[in-house]
XYZ file of C-alpha atoms in Angstrom:
745
model
C 107.994 76.206 79.560
C 104.222 76.490 79.071
C 102.018 74.716 81.611
C 98.301 74.611 81.860
C 96.551 76.832 84.414
C 95.404 74.390 87.064
C 94.087 76.966 89.522
C 90.743 76.106 91.070
C 87.921 78.620 90.827
C 85.628 79.055 93.814
C 82.044 78.307 92.871
C 78.788 79.696 94.197
C 77.437 77.437 96.905
C 74.438 75.365 95.918
C 72.597 76.046 99.124
C 73.722 79.423 100.386
C 71.363 79.374 103.340
C 73.298 76.373 104.712
C 76.571 78.273 104.654
C 76.479 78.779 108.400
C 75.973 75.034 108.940
C 78.901 74.239 106.646
C 81.096 76.761 108.363
C 80.533 75.082 111.733
C 81.477 71.670 110.360
C 85.109 70.543 110.446
C 87.112 72.138 107.700
C 87.643 70.343 104.446
C 90.543 68.563 102.898
C 90.977 66.055 100.154
C 92.736 62.880 99.350
C 96.352 64.016 99.274
C 98.615 62.327 96.836
C 96.459 59.626 95.314
C 97.427 60.430 91.760
C 100.877 58.952 91.191
C 101.463 56.901 88.062
C 102.559 53.663 89.745
C 99.991 51.647 91.738
C 101.015 50.002 94.968
C 100.240 46.294 95.173
C 96.944 45.791 96.999
C 96.962 43.630 100.095
C 94.677 42.787 102.930
C 95.323 44.625 106.197
C 98.181 43.115 108.107
C 96.188 41.691 110.975
C 93.925 39.458 108.892
C 91.137 39.641 106.385
C 87.944 41.727 106.706
C 85.797 38.981 108.082
C 88.285 38.309 110.902
C 88.146 41.979 111.840
C 84.399 42.534 111.745
C 83.872 42.709 115.504
C 86.756 45.144 115.794
C 85.657 47.175 112.774
C 82.150 47.974 113.916
C 82.022 46.827 117.519
C 79.881 43.921 116.351
C 77.224 46.090 114.659
C 76.400 46.936 111.052
C 78.195 44.154 109.216
C 78.314 45.001 105.522
C 77.347 42.833 102.579
C 79.049 43.959 99.372
C 77.592 41.134 97.245
C 74.591 43.213 96.213
C 76.025 44.607 92.940
C 75.235 41.670 90.628
C 74.020 42.199 87.078
C 72.013 39.672 85.145
C 71.158 42.198 82.431
C 67.424 42.335 83.164
C 66.309 45.926 83.626
C 62.796 45.540 82.264
C 61.040 47.178 85.258
C 63.555 49.996 85.427
C 62.757 50.843 81.830
C 58.996 50.367 82.084
C 56.403 53.139 81.947
C 54.634 54.866 84.841
C 52.443 57.909 85.380
C 52.957 60.985 87.506
C 49.558 62.667 87.350
C 48.970 63.189 83.601
C 52.705 62.958 82.824
C 53.745 59.704 81.133
C 57.314 58.473 81.689
C 59.093 55.522 80.114
C 61.608 54.702 82.850
C 61.865 54.990 86.634
C 64.934 57.277 87.030
C 64.152 60.833 88.154
C 66.572 63.751 88.627
C 66.166 65.224 92.099
C 66.110 68.966 92.797
C 69.704 70.141 92.998
C 71.848 72.586 91.059
C 70.872 75.983 92.326
C 74.559 76.902 92.455
C 74.331 77.389 88.677
C 71.570 79.979 88.936
C 73.753 83.082 88.688
C 74.645 82.227 85.059
C 71.613 81.591 82.775
C 73.759 79.798 80.200
C 75.302 77.492 82.796
C 71.981 76.819 84.491
C 70.122 76.051 81.237
C 72.923 73.780 79.980
C 73.244 72.028 83.338
C 69.600 70.995 83.310
C 69.494 70.468 79.567
C 72.220 67.875 79.774
C 70.143 65.607 82.055
C 67.185 65.590 79.665
C 69.525 65.217 76.701
C 71.094 62.246 78.454
C 67.771 60.436 78.844
C 66.249 61.787 82.077
C 62.543 62.457 81.510
C 61.533 64.034 84.840
C 63.960 66.775 85.904
C 63.359 68.574 89.159
C 64.795 72.074 89.571
C 66.082 73.167 92.978
C 64.453 76.211 94.533
C 66.575 79.314 94.242
C 64.296 82.310 93.733
C 62.862 84.937 96.034
C 59.215 84.019 95.565
C 57.078 85.024 98.552
C 55.427 88.414 98.569
C 54.888 88.635 102.308
C 58.082 87.088 103.718
C 61.809 87.938 103.510
C 63.965 85.188 102.126
C 67.572 84.125 102.308
C 67.375 83.488 98.599
C 67.925 86.685 96.688
C 67.228 85.963 92.997
C 64.055 87.713 91.892
C 61.886 85.610 89.593
C 62.131 88.159 86.765
C 65.911 88.082 86.919
C 66.227 84.307 87.247
C 66.954 81.807 84.446
C 63.738 79.843 85.105
C 62.422 80.416 81.564
C 65.731 79.340 80.022
C 65.851 76.206 82.194
C 62.276 75.112 81.276
C 62.906 75.730 77.601
C 66.152 73.742 77.666
C 64.530 70.705 79.357
C 61.527 70.812 77.034
C 63.730 71.062 73.909
C 65.336 67.753 74.916
C 61.963 66.061 75.454
C 61.919 66.157 79.278
C 59.442 67.351 81.849
C 60.450 70.175 84.246
C 59.342 70.237 87.878
C 60.131 72.891 90.487
C 60.745 72.141 94.161
C 59.273 74.683 96.585
C 61.306 75.176 99.746
C 60.694 77.385 102.762
C 64.162 77.077 104.290
C 65.396 80.501 105.208
C 61.978 82.081 105.404
C 61.582 84.519 108.302
C 58.360 84.589 110.283
C 57.344 86.816 113.182
C 58.380 84.321 115.793
C 61.592 83.107 114.171
C 64.556 83.425 116.514
C 67.483 85.514 115.334
C 70.960 84.072 115.622
C 74.471 85.369 115.093
C 75.538 87.478 112.130
C 71.986 88.639 111.441
C 70.787 85.388 109.909
C 67.959 83.348 111.368
C 67.293 79.932 112.649
C 65.100 77.441 110.766
C 61.520 78.389 111.402
C 59.187 75.989 113.160
C 55.411 75.773 113.165
C 55.081 77.655 116.477
C 56.808 80.672 114.916
C 53.866 81.372 112.670
C 50.613 83.138 113.419
C 47.463 81.815 111.767
C 47.464 84.849 109.509
C 51.000 84.054 108.408
C 49.985 80.444 107.660
C 47.270 81.661 105.350
C 49.520 84.233 103.705
C 52.221 81.572 103.113
C 49.645 79.286 101.544
C 48.507 82.153 99.306
C 51.989 83.115 98.326
C 52.861 79.490 97.533
C 49.835 79.128 95.262
C 50.643 82.427 93.508
C 54.168 81.213 92.893
C 53.056 77.815 91.561
C 50.685 79.607 89.185
C 53.635 81.709 88.051
C 55.938 78.756 87.334
C 53.121 76.965 85.513
C 52.792 80.003 83.267
C 56.574 79.828 82.677
C 56.097 76.268 81.436
C 56.884 74.057 84.451
C 55.019 70.760 84.342
C 54.831 69.991 88.091
C 55.750 71.238 91.549
C 57.172 69.537 94.619
C 56.353 70.736 98.115
C 59.441 70.266 100.263
C 57.974 69.202 103.651
C 61.158 67.521 104.840
C 64.344 68.553 106.604
C 64.233 71.997 108.127
C 61.337 73.157 105.919
C 58.267 74.649 107.512
C 56.078 71.808 106.261
C 58.092 69.254 108.191
C 57.755 71.288 111.383
C 53.946 70.914 111.177
C 54.241 67.140 110.508
C 56.729 66.523 113.304
C 55.699 66.237 116.964
C 59.306 67.038 117.809
C 59.059 70.509 116.222
C 55.324 71.248 116.381
C 54.282 72.677 119.749
C 51.119 74.493 118.617
C 47.882 74.143 120.561
C 45.448 75.101 117.763
C 44.103 73.196 114.765
C 47.603 73.120 113.218
C 49.103 71.437 116.284
C 50.335 67.874 116.845
C 47.208 66.567 118.557
C 46.126 64.368 115.660
C 47.116 63.509 112.084
C 44.537 65.864 110.586
C 46.064 68.843 112.454
C 49.654 67.831 111.615
C 48.897 67.632 107.886
C 46.485 70.575 107.698
C 49.021 73.113 106.367
C 50.246 70.757 103.652
C 46.737 69.597 102.723
C 45.407 73.152 102.494
C 48.362 74.115 100.292
C 47.817 71.164 97.937
C 44.095 71.826 97.690
C 44.690 75.507 96.923
C 47.266 74.706 94.235
C 44.846 72.299 92.580
C 42.012 74.847 92.753
C 44.174 77.551 91.101
C 46.279 75.524 88.661
C 43.910 72.679 87.812
C 43.355 69.222 89.213
C 45.652 67.817 86.559
C 48.682 69.905 87.578
C 50.900 67.376 89.347
C 51.938 68.016 92.963
C 54.585 65.865 94.663
C 55.246 65.999 98.390
C 58.717 65.468 99.848
C 58.706 64.125 103.426
C 61.016 62.579 105.969
C 59.936 58.986 105.473
C 61.329 58.007 108.876
C 63.014 60.104 111.543
C 65.664 59.474 114.204
C 67.612 61.557 116.653
C 71.165 61.544 115.289
C 72.411 64.051 117.887
C 71.405 62.022 120.906
C 71.017 58.494 119.655
C 67.918 56.683 120.897
C 66.105 59.748 122.325
C 63.474 59.636 119.575
C 60.090 59.455 121.291
C 58.832 62.517 119.468
C 60.300 61.613 116.088
C 58.019 60.620 113.235
C 57.636 56.865 112.670
C 56.790 55.116 109.439
C 53.336 54.228 110.778
C 52.666 57.924 111.451
C 53.770 58.826 107.939
C 51.511 56.184 106.438
C 48.510 57.796 108.157
C 49.571 61.295 107.125
C 50.325 60.377 103.519
C 46.801 59.019 103.159
C 45.440 62.412 104.173
C 47.789 64.256 101.801
C 46.751 61.908 98.967
C 43.111 62.702 99.700
C 44.010 66.394 99.427
C 45.376 65.810 95.915
C 49.038 64.761 96.195
C 50.033 62.954 93.012
C 53.172 61.332 94.349
C 55.488 61.143 97.372
C 59.251 61.554 97.656
C 60.410 59.920 100.882
C 63.851 60.352 102.355
C 65.697 59.796 105.608
C 64.933 62.177 108.465
C 67.840 62.872 110.835
C 67.387 66.272 112.513
C 70.884 67.353 113.430
C 72.815 66.718 110.189
C 70.659 67.969 107.319
C 73.150 66.657 104.754
C 72.248 63.068 105.660
C 68.676 63.550 104.476
C 69.797 63.439 100.856
C 73.273 61.930 101.275
C 72.548 59.331 103.980
C 75.457 57.214 102.743
C 77.706 59.549 104.701
C 76.886 57.269 107.637
C 79.117 54.686 105.884
C 82.020 56.892 104.948
C 85.359 55.986 106.477
C 86.824 52.509 106.773
C 85.425 50.485 109.658
C 83.003 53.054 111.069
C 79.760 52.153 109.312
C 76.925 53.916 111.121
C 78.985 56.888 112.256
C 76.801 59.886 113.099
C 79.408 62.720 112.906
C 79.150 63.036 116.672
C 81.598 60.266 117.576
C 78.761 57.735 117.997
C 77.336 54.959 115.843
C 73.881 53.901 114.840
C 72.985 50.242 115.188
C 70.906 49.837 112.043
C 69.306 46.695 113.370
C 67.684 48.749 116.162
C 67.781 52.492 115.353
C 65.527 53.846 112.618
C 63.035 51.206 113.848
C 65.350 48.663 112.213
C 63.714 49.558 108.898
C 66.464 51.115 106.849
C 68.781 48.996 104.714
C 72.044 49.371 106.645
C 74.268 46.672 105.162
C 74.858 47.969 101.607
C 77.135 50.889 102.446
C 74.181 53.273 102.177
C 73.000 52.157 98.786
C 69.191 52.132 98.521
C 68.793 52.685 102.268
C 65.159 53.854 102.099
C 63.650 51.208 99.822
C 62.010 49.211 102.602
C 60.585 52.381 104.179
C 59.260 53.477 100.782
C 57.636 50.055 100.443
C 55.675 50.553 103.640
C 54.454 53.980 102.651
C 53.573 52.702 99.204
C 51.266 50.132 100.830
C 49.231 52.995 102.353
C 48.661 55.113 99.256
C 47.595 54.553 95.650
C 49.850 57.198 94.065
C 53.485 56.652 93.072
C 56.170 56.658 95.745
C 59.835 57.332 95.112
C 62.843 57.461 97.362
C 66.427 58.730 97.473
C 69.915 58.018 98.831
C 72.453 56.629 96.417
C 69.865 55.243 94.019
C 72.352 53.993 91.435
C 71.059 51.074 89.291
C 74.300 51.019 87.254
C 76.130 50.267 90.510
C 73.769 47.492 91.562
C 71.492 46.582 88.622
C 69.750 43.491 90.025
C 69.264 45.051 93.481
C 67.331 48.014 92.064
C 65.548 46.102 89.359
C 64.228 43.640 91.930
C 63.209 46.452 94.326
C 61.116 47.990 91.565
C 59.760 44.633 90.453
C 58.804 43.804 94.021
C 56.937 47.119 94.326
C 59.150 48.697 96.953
C 59.120 51.956 95.021
C 57.742 53.306 91.793
C 60.684 55.536 90.889
C 64.262 56.184 91.940
C 65.254 59.782 92.795
C 68.854 60.443 91.807
C 71.298 63.299 91.775
C 74.954 62.555 92.263
C 75.184 59.649 89.775
C 73.504 61.775 87.156
C 75.674 64.783 87.878
C 78.787 62.665 87.482
C 77.507 61.374 84.131
C 74.543 63.223 82.564
C 74.398 60.497 79.892
C 73.781 57.898 82.582
C 70.260 56.874 81.494
C 71.096 56.556 77.804
C 74.248 54.519 78.476
C 72.404 52.271 80.880
C 69.577 51.684 78.407
C 72.090 50.793 75.734
C 73.903 48.361 78.098
C 77.088 50.409 78.234
C 77.451 50.185 81.986
C 81.278 50.136 81.768
C 81.123 53.566 80.078
C 79.156 55.194 82.887
C 81.358 57.434 85.036
C 80.804 56.270 88.634
C 79.963 58.517 91.535
C 82.609 57.957 94.228
C 80.473 59.415 97.031
C 83.274 61.749 98.055
C 80.896 64.689 98.701
C 83.190 67.326 97.168
C 79.990 68.412 95.426
C 78.414 69.971 98.534
C 80.010 72.679 100.616
C 83.631 71.720 100.031
C 86.549 73.880 100.969
C 89.517 74.602 98.678
C 93.167 74.899 99.579
C 92.692 78.473 100.636
C 89.764 77.614 102.919
C 87.114 79.112 100.655
C 83.794 77.282 100.246
C 83.058 76.021 96.776
C 81.616 72.919 95.125
C 82.887 70.601 92.415
C 82.907 66.953 91.376
C 85.743 64.503 91.799
C 85.042 62.642 88.568
C 83.240 65.117 86.266
C 85.624 68.078 85.983
C 82.967 70.156 84.187
C 80.554 70.284 87.122
C 80.727 73.689 88.849
C 83.521 74.711 86.465
C 81.835 74.960 83.072
C 81.060 78.523 81.952
C 83.223 79.850 84.781
C 86.715 81.309 84.842
C 88.625 78.043 84.437
C 86.333 76.584 81.767
C 84.581 79.514 79.978
C 83.804 77.371 76.910
C 81.315 75.374 78.928
C 80.691 71.635 79.047
C 81.366 70.872 75.372
C 84.890 70.192 74.266
C 86.328 72.455 71.540
C 87.658 70.509 68.556
C 91.418 70.658 68.108
C 92.468 73.326 65.602
C 95.435 71.166 64.595
C 95.873 67.461 65.204
C 98.929 66.894 67.346
C 100.926 63.889 68.572
C 100.523 63.979 72.350
C 102.585 62.005 74.861
C 101.129 61.497 78.314
C 103.447 60.092 80.994
C 101.706 58.336 83.874
C 98.389 56.542 83.908
C 96.985 57.790 87.178
C 93.740 59.790 87.277
C 95.378 62.985 86.017
C 97.114 61.290 83.108
C 94.150 59.199 82.058
C 91.869 62.244 82.113
C 94.325 64.323 80.075
C 94.654 61.533 77.565
C 90.874 61.046 77.311
C 90.137 64.720 76.760
C 92.949 65.228 74.252
C 91.830 62.204 72.260
C 88.183 63.315 72.270
C 89.321 66.616 70.765
C 90.985 64.841 67.876
C 94.636 64.547 68.937
C 96.753 61.384 68.517
C 97.481 60.359 72.087
C 99.891 57.787 73.502
C 99.843 57.165 77.258
C 102.896 55.578 78.906
C 102.849 53.825 82.270
C 105.859 52.289 83.948
C 103.787 49.649 85.729
C 101.707 46.878 84.216
C 98.297 48.510 84.752
C 96.510 51.832 84.910
C 95.243 53.619 87.954
C 98.232 55.139 89.696
C 97.521 55.326 93.435
C 93.829 54.476 93.025
C 94.538 50.846 93.893
C 96.271 51.906 97.130
C 93.413 54.266 97.949
C 90.833 51.534 97.402
C 92.788 49.152 99.603
C 93.035 51.658 102.454
C 89.548 53.133 102.154
C 87.613 49.985 101.390
C 84.872 49.693 98.745
C 82.593 52.535 99.825
C 83.999 55.168 97.436
C 83.884 52.939 94.347
C 87.486 53.673 93.464
C 87.941 50.335 91.733
C 84.981 51.291 89.519
C 86.557 54.670 88.843
C 89.772 53.017 87.741
C 87.908 50.628 85.484
C 85.878 53.424 83.941
C 88.931 55.557 83.213
C 90.753 52.648 81.675
C 87.731 51.860 79.519
C 87.725 55.483 78.345
C 91.242 55.035 76.969
C 89.888 52.264 74.777
C 86.691 54.168 73.791
C 88.599 57.311 72.835
C 91.356 55.560 70.924
C 94.277 56.325 73.193
C 97.284 54.129 72.586
C 98.164 52.731 76.016
C 101.725 51.443 76.605
C 102.454 49.748 79.907
C 105.750 48.722 81.551
C 107.558 51.572 79.892
C 109.401 54.110 81.970
C 109.798 57.384 80.099
C 113.029 59.439 80.355
C 114.275 62.560 78.654
C 116.102 60.646 75.973
C 112.946 58.768 75.007
C 110.949 62.022 74.850
C 113.572 63.512 72.520
C 113.512 60.424 70.314
C 109.712 60.439 69.951
C 109.517 64.213 69.288
C 105.903 64.674 70.473
C 104.134 67.955 69.675
C 102.945 68.144 73.275
C 103.700 66.275 76.475
C 101.591 65.938 79.618
C 103.579 64.826 82.669
C 101.424 62.982 85.186
C 104.008 60.768 86.911
C 102.883 61.392 90.507
C 104.574 63.171 93.389
C 107.601 62.332 95.493
C 107.373 61.033 99.052
C 108.960 63.072 101.814
C 110.683 61.118 104.594
C 111.735 61.717 108.151
C 115.335 61.063 107.311
C 115.533 58.876 110.445
C 116.377 55.203 111.023
C 114.111 52.716 112.764
C 115.237 50.755 115.794
C 114.911 47.163 116.932
C 111.558 47.869 118.662
C 110.237 50.641 116.434
C 110.242 50.274 112.713
C 109.631 53.045 110.135
C 107.284 52.286 107.247
C 106.294 54.294 104.170
C 102.544 54.841 103.867
C 102.415 52.986 100.550
C 103.967 49.945 102.221
C 101.893 49.781 105.400
C 99.197 47.349 104.005
C 101.838 44.629 103.678
C 104.135 45.647 106.522
C 104.229 44.072 109.981
C 102.549 46.414 112.401
C 102.903 46.696 116.125
C 99.993 47.536 118.409
C 100.994 51.163 118.944
C 101.346 53.084 115.709
C 102.388 56.696 115.185
C 101.329 58.238 111.863
C 103.473 61.196 110.859
C 101.384 63.552 108.748
C 97.724 64.514 108.722
C 96.622 64.702 105.087
C 93.686 62.606 103.873
C 95.897 59.628 103.193
C 97.121 59.732 106.776
C 93.551 59.924 108.081
C 92.425 57.013 105.901
C 95.392 55.000 107.155
C 94.448 55.812 110.747
C 90.866 54.586 110.166
C 92.115 51.396 108.557
C 94.516 50.632 111.412
C 91.917 51.448 114.086
C 89.655 48.914 112.410
C 92.412 46.374 112.999
C 92.444 47.234 116.697
C 95.645 49.301 116.627
C 96.249 52.213 118.984
C 96.922 55.320 116.877
C 98.723 58.562 117.544
C 99.089 61.211 114.857
C 101.942 63.708 114.829
C 101.817 66.516 112.340
C 103.455 69.847 111.626
C 100.064 71.165 110.503
C 97.679 73.118 112.710
C 94.420 71.481 113.725
C 92.413 73.241 111.044
C 94.562 71.664 108.280
C 94.118 68.100 109.519
C 92.565 65.817 106.851
C 93.307 68.318 104.142
C 92.244 67.124 100.739
C 89.227 65.155 102.047
C 85.818 66.659 101.382
C 84.332 68.828 104.132
C 81.516 66.354 104.888
C 83.725 63.241 104.932
C 86.033 65.001 107.350
C 83.028 65.995 109.492
C 81.979 62.386 109.840
C 85.314 60.590 110.197
C 87.282 62.846 112.560
C 84.912 62.544 115.601
C 84.978 58.761 115.327
C 88.791 58.681 115.149
C 88.925 60.721 118.345
C 86.157 58.734 120.042
C 88.091 55.542 119.348
C 91.175 56.897 121.016
C 93.399 58.546 118.420
C 95.538 61.288 119.947
C 96.416 64.137 117.617
C 99.636 66.165 118.150
C 99.345 69.238 115.892
C 102.136 71.746 115.246
C 104.554 69.128 116.532
C 107.945 67.781 115.451
C 109.571 64.421 115.959
C 112.896 64.540 117.761
C 113.928 60.885 117.996
C 112.792 57.364 117.217
C 113.756 55.166 120.130
C 113.210 51.573 121.196
C 109.434 51.253 121.700
C 108.785 54.993 121.822
C 109.360 58.261 120.007
C 109.925 61.730 121.450
C 108.303 64.861 120.066
C 108.173 68.531 120.798
C 104.505 69.447 121.126
C 102.931 72.790 120.121
C 103.087 73.757 123.794
C 106.869 73.392 123.676
C 106.981 70.315 125.887
C 108.992 67.171 125.132
C 106.569 64.235 124.997
C 107.223 60.541 124.828
C 104.800 58.385 122.828
C 104.742 54.594 123.070
C 105.323 53.325 119.579
C 106.066 50.046 117.748
C 105.696 51.432 114.214
C 106.094 54.872 112.643
C 104.285 55.445 109.311
C 105.693 58.196 107.129
C 102.589 59.889 105.691
C 103.850 63.414 105.129
C 102.590 65.503 102.223
C 103.826 64.558 98.803
C 106.221 66.828 96.962
C 106.077 68.000 93.310
C 107.948 65.882 90.775
C 108.150 67.690 87.394
C 111.911 67.649 86.801
C 111.486 65.386 83.717
C 110.240 68.452 81.818
C 113.414 70.427 82.574
C 115.566 70.995 79.496
C 113.510 68.963 77.013
C 112.980 70.476 73.561
C 109.208 69.947 73.397
C 107.612 73.381 73.260
C 104.164 72.525 74.614
C 104.385 70.948 78.058
C 101.984 70.408 80.929
C 102.469 69.071 84.443
C 99.299 67.765 86.047
C 98.158 65.970 89.209
C 100.581 65.230 92.041
C 103.709 65.884 90.034
C 102.627 69.519 89.698
C 100.731 70.205 92.897
C 99.929 67.253 95.133
C 96.475 67.400 96.746
C 93.722 64.932 95.836
C 91.938 62.883 93.171
C 89.527 65.638 92.320
C 92.264 68.205 91.653
C 94.262 65.633 89.668
C 91.332 64.908 87.325
C 90.486 68.578 86.975
C 94.091 69.566 86.091
C 94.236 66.676 83.592
C 90.984 67.813 82.016
C 92.244 71.411 81.664
C 95.481 70.201 80.084
C 93.556 68.044 77.613
C 91.453 71.081 76.708
C 94.439 73.380 76.331
C 96.523 71.286 73.908
């Protein structure tokens, strides 16, 4: 039997200098077993609807309003013109600087950036990845002469876009920088630098900007946010100098940035656009509330005026936590996990009505969080101001259109939505919103960990991202046309099956997709019910179903396929995507302790004390959901601690696990269940002790098992098993395996 190679290929990390940070985060996992072909009926949690649970869900803080996604069809402001220095743009969507993980392969890098411009993005920012400073060692090792910068610029220009380059100092070593373990170094702060080094850094920056201008870049962005050296001059929390670059006044705090801007303009011309990226507002996310030295919006307004006077042509403002760098560009992680909106990753919660000066938008699940802050900064300057964090006008058209119309921002800085669908802008302009692949905010795209524990990056929805031009997908992003048109049968309309059908049909095959239930989606409906709306899984299901229509797949529902039917249809190729099998304890419940399958728990009667058996991502999502209902949760698993929440992305795990523990969940790793009794269960712990756990309900949430026996003995020569029926793990792997199967037929 021939089956497609569904092995995952580790990818180069996008931000190698953050590898140490990622390694210290909780290890990754993914959404185990959400790819079966039969959806479970959605239901509200058993203790009542969401509004009844609000005080339990968030301890009375951060109530969410999900009625912000309306669409009246008016996107006139979004598609209106604006100016960035001398550059003229016809819409307000800008690609942020990300994608340096492609830099090792010139063809991949050039095609990656080309696709955004080809898909309608006019201003494309390229993430810093080169070793560019003459006088300072760098954690980035790609010499300019050996980098694909020229190919990237050419590709963007050929598609009619502008190319900008973001200049970052993260990883730069100065004379005072403290060394840390393994020979790497801590993020430099202003006090680490001598005045001579400040001048040399300014000179080296100007020389580099001149070089990229000669290569064809149209603009540069000075990254003065996050852990960059520029931010450490702007921030009183990090700047302890006592000279003219110290924190004593706004002129001193901005002096380094202003001198750099002025020098760039002097060398490259006053018409060469310079954008400055800053933390628009800062907060202590490690010790909530202890923020007296953190930069306020009022401070930034004063400093932005000075930077504008120095020649800044625009500002990019983002959130400024100082302990979790990832939340500066992916602030919606504060909303990941059912019922823990505001989670900090430290087992604590922000109150968005009070923290962040009460100025971030904290009731839309992280969407457009910084728009009100951007509006304040925009009042202080006369140049354009843009902002970031899940800027996704296809997700909430009226919300973003009105924000632009009201002058809250001049442009929207986007990355993940564009990476998921590089044709985003063109489809939105043409009104094809239902054909835009939605970002599900899963964060597999940044420092994820595969099944073997290796760091790599990928996309849950777009299987090409971080796979194209690599071992698993050497042909690149484009689909090869089918050499021979074949009749293809796909069994199971979960994510894996729908992706396989879509790809096979796009290549020219005749595809029929069979689903035994009445609708498509597989376990996506269950996942959406358990997780809540944050990950946009309903939108993903709708998009994938729409793609069946767009690509001409014949979709047959309420039809269970068996071997006899396969033989009667005689397909040239079959893709099995029927989902995995559920393992069970093989035990009986008692009068006071019932046993419930994980798929059934949303509609089952729950006691107050629940034991979840298993620790995959489904089990963790279930624990969050039940904690939000006020249940007391214990988790018993045969896995070691490092495998808990396997299948979830590394960052989602990093944010949800501390809150589960803080809210009282007890984890019993490397443990086995001995007996289900009346009102309690007994287990053998990893220490070898027999423990009794009070328990009204046991939820069976063990890992799914493969389920490919339907392919045994059939006469079809070309067969593929994809998704959970082949190797249960998560949605991302299911879609990827389906994509590879569709390409292989």
